[in-house]
Amino acid sequence: MLLGDCRGSHLDVILNDPRFPGVDRRQTLLFSATFPSDVTQLANKVLKKNYVKVSNGARGRANTRVKQVFVQAEGICEKNDKLFAMLEEQRDRLAKDGAEWRTLVFVGTKKHSDFLAFSLADKGIKAASING
């Protein structure tokens, strides 16, 4: 990931390499869940001047069709127990009345994401680990 914690340093090396095509000679796609000022500055630097920005139309707010839930838990064991209980309830609701839910669970690391997806699959809950 080029924009990890050291945002831009790896990217600057690539952009400043004389063999790297200029803005007018390449197609550049930039995806970000958020656009803080440093990402906006990067977009202005690496994208063509007439770039297209697509958003959900509600700057700084979640899509109204998305339900955000905050559940307080103490420690990793309680977090996992509550998460598994919520997802098992959704799975059972789907089996009962066909009401399908899609749930995104954010974690801090790829390792945690992979472990969580494996643990959920082990409990019969369809899951995929998406990283990057």
Tab-separated table of C-alpha atoms in Angstrom:
chain	number	residue	atom	x	y	z
A	1	MET	CA	0.000	0.000	0.000
A	2	LEU	CA	1.591	3.212	-1.154
A	3	LEU	CA	-0.300	5.552	1.154
A	4	GLY	CA	-0.027	3.682	4.438
A	5	ASP	CA	1.194	5.354	7.598
A	6	CYS	CA	4.039	7.111	5.778
A	7	ARG	CA	1.585	8.776	3.407
A	8	GLY	CA	3.255	9.765	0.180
A	9	SER	CA	6.895	8.857	0.770
A	10	HIS	CA	6.891	5.760	-1.470
A	11	LEU	CA	4.649	7.521	-3.933
A	12	ASP	CA	6.994	10.514	-4.171
A	13	VAL	CA	9.857	8.207	-5.175
A	14	ILE	CA	7.732	6.756	-7.984
A	15	LEU	CA	6.355	10.110	-9.164
A	16	ASN	CA	9.813	11.686	-9.259
A	17	ASP	CA	11.389	8.835	-11.226
A	18	PRO	CA	12.196	10.157	-14.738
A	19	ARG	CA	10.944	6.896	-16.263
A	20	PHE	CA	7.465	7.352	-14.774
A	21	PRO	CA	4.993	8.804	-17.328
A	22	GLY	CA	3.703	12.318	-16.763
A	23	VAL	CA	0.116	13.120	-15.806
A	24	ASP	CA	-0.909	13.618	-19.457
A	25	ARG	CA	0.529	10.258	-20.539
A	26	ARG	CA	-1.100	7.939	-17.978
A	27	GLN	CA	-4.439	6.984	-16.492
A	28	THR	CA	-4.526	7.371	-12.725
A	29	LEU	CA	-7.307	6.100	-10.476
A	30	LEU	CA	-7.470	7.103	-6.819
A	31	PHE	CA	-9.869	5.458	-4.389
A	32	SER	CA	-10.327	6.581	-0.811
A	33	ALA	CA	-13.109	6.141	1.724
A	34	THR	CA	-12.293	9.610	3.020
A	35	PHE	CA	-10.635	12.626	1.483
A	36	PRO	CA	-8.731	14.484	4.173
A	37	SER	CA	-6.641	17.452	3.063
A	38	ASP	CA	-3.493	15.389	2.397
A	39	VAL	CA	-5.397	13.049	0.058
A	40	THR	CA	-6.945	16.039	-1.722
A	41	GLN	CA	-3.463	17.540	-2.149
A	42	LEU	CA	-2.251	14.215	-3.533
A	43	ALA	CA	-5.191	14.091	-5.968
A	44	ASN	CA	-4.326	17.571	-7.226
A	45	LYS	CA	-0.727	16.458	-7.714
A	46	VAL	CA	-1.179	13.098	-9.477
A	47	LEU	CA	-4.517	13.395	-11.307
A	48	LYS	CA	-5.357	15.326	-14.451
A	49	LYS	CA	-6.846	18.766	-13.821
A	50	ASN	CA	-10.298	17.668	-15.021
A	51	TYR	CA	-10.516	14.556	-12.813
A	52	VAL	CA	-13.908	13.230	-11.767
A	53	LYS	CA	-14.738	12.767	-8.095
A	54	VAL	CA	-17.597	10.420	-7.197
A	55	SER	CA	-19.168	10.499	-3.739
A	56	ASN	CA	-22.419	9.602	-2.031
A	57	GLY	CA	-23.416	13.269	-2.043
A	58	ALA	CA	-23.389	13.629	1.728
A	59	ARG	CA	-19.971	15.024	2.537
A	60	GLY	CA	-18.886	13.868	5.969
A	61	ARG	CA	-21.974	11.706	6.508
A	62	ALA	CA	-22.792	8.067	5.949
A	63	ASN	CA	-25.278	6.924	3.342
A	64	THR	CA	-28.787	7.081	4.847
A	65	ARG	CA	-29.379	3.422	3.933
A	66	VAL	CA	-26.491	2.392	6.180
A	67	LYS	CA	-27.259	1.671	9.811
A	68	GLN	CA	-24.285	2.300	12.067
A	69	VAL	CA	-24.258	0.550	15.424
A	70	PHE	CA	-21.902	1.171	18.328
A	71	VAL	CA	-21.598	-1.653	20.845
A	72	GLN	CA	-19.416	-1.149	23.890
A	73	ALA	CA	-17.331	-4.127	24.989
A	74	GLU	CA	-14.493	-4.680	27.428
A	75	GLY	CA	-11.532	-6.535	25.987
A	76	ILE	CA	-11.068	-8.670	22.903
A	77	CYS	CA	-12.987	-11.694	24.212
A	78	GLU	CA	-16.145	-9.703	24.916
A	79	LYS	CA	-15.790	-7.898	21.567
A	80	ASN	CA	-15.609	-11.200	19.706
A	81	ASP	CA	-18.485	-12.724	21.702
A	82	LYS	CA	-20.766	-9.758	20.981
A	83	LEU	CA	-19.768	-9.644	17.318
A	84	PHE	CA	-20.356	-13.368	16.844
A	85	ALA	CA	-23.747	-13.120	18.611
A	86	MET	CA	-24.849	-10.222	16.367
A	87	LEU	CA	-23.775	-11.970	13.172
A	88	GLU	CA	-25.293	-15.297	14.225
A	89	GLU	CA	-28.582	-13.470	14.878
A	90	GLN	CA	-28.441	-11.974	11.376
A	91	ARG	CA	-27.648	-15.389	9.875
A	92	ASP	CA	-30.592	-16.960	11.712
A	93	ARG	CA	-32.918	-14.139	10.626
A	94	LEU	CA	-31.901	-14.786	7.011
A	95	ALA	CA	-32.668	-18.493	7.376
A	96	LYS	CA	-36.062	-17.706	8.946
A	97	ASP	CA	-37.498	-14.933	6.786
A	98	GLY	CA	-35.017	-14.336	3.981
A	99	ALA	CA	-34.074	-10.867	5.246
A	100	GLU	CA	-30.533	-10.478	4.001
A	101	TRP	CA	-28.115	-8.167	5.768
A	102	ARG	CA	-24.644	-7.160	4.744
A	103	THR	CA	-22.288	-6.196	7.504
A	104	LEU	CA	-18.889	-4.517	7.355
A	105	VAL	CA	-16.600	-5.058	10.310
A	106	PHE	CA	-13.509	-2.854	10.490
A	107	VAL	CA	-10.410	-4.060	12.300
A	108	GLY	CA	-6.924	-2.637	12.650
A	109	THR	CA	-4.738	-5.129	10.795
A	110	LYS	CA	-4.757	-7.573	7.886
A	111	LYS	CA	-3.824	-10.342	10.314
A	112	HIS	CA	-6.854	-9.576	12.487
A	113	SER	CA	-9.089	-9.364	9.412
A	114	ASP	CA	-7.923	-12.760	8.152
A	115	PHE	CA	-8.305	-14.339	11.604
A	116	LEU	CA	-11.796	-12.898	12.058
A	117	ALA	CA	-12.965	-14.110	8.630
A	118	PHE	CA	-11.626	-17.593	9.410
A	119	SER	CA	-13.319	-17.606	12.832
A	120	LEU	CA	-16.645	-16.497	11.361
A	121	ALA	CA	-16.503	-19.138	8.627
A	122	ASP	CA	-15.760	-21.713	11.325
A	123	LYS	CA	-19.046	-20.679	13.001
A	124	GLY	CA	-20.976	-21.056	9.730
A	125	ILE	CA	-21.104	-17.337	8.951
A	126	LYS	CA	-20.116	-16.366	5.409
A	127	ALA	CA	-17.220	-13.921	5.601
A	128	ALA	CA	-14.452	-12.470	3.478
A	129	SER	CA	-11.327	-10.624	4.528
A	130	ILE	CA	-10.783	-7.470	2.468
A	131	ASN	CA	-7.543	-5.578	2.982
A	132	GLY	CA	-5.815	-2.576	1.555
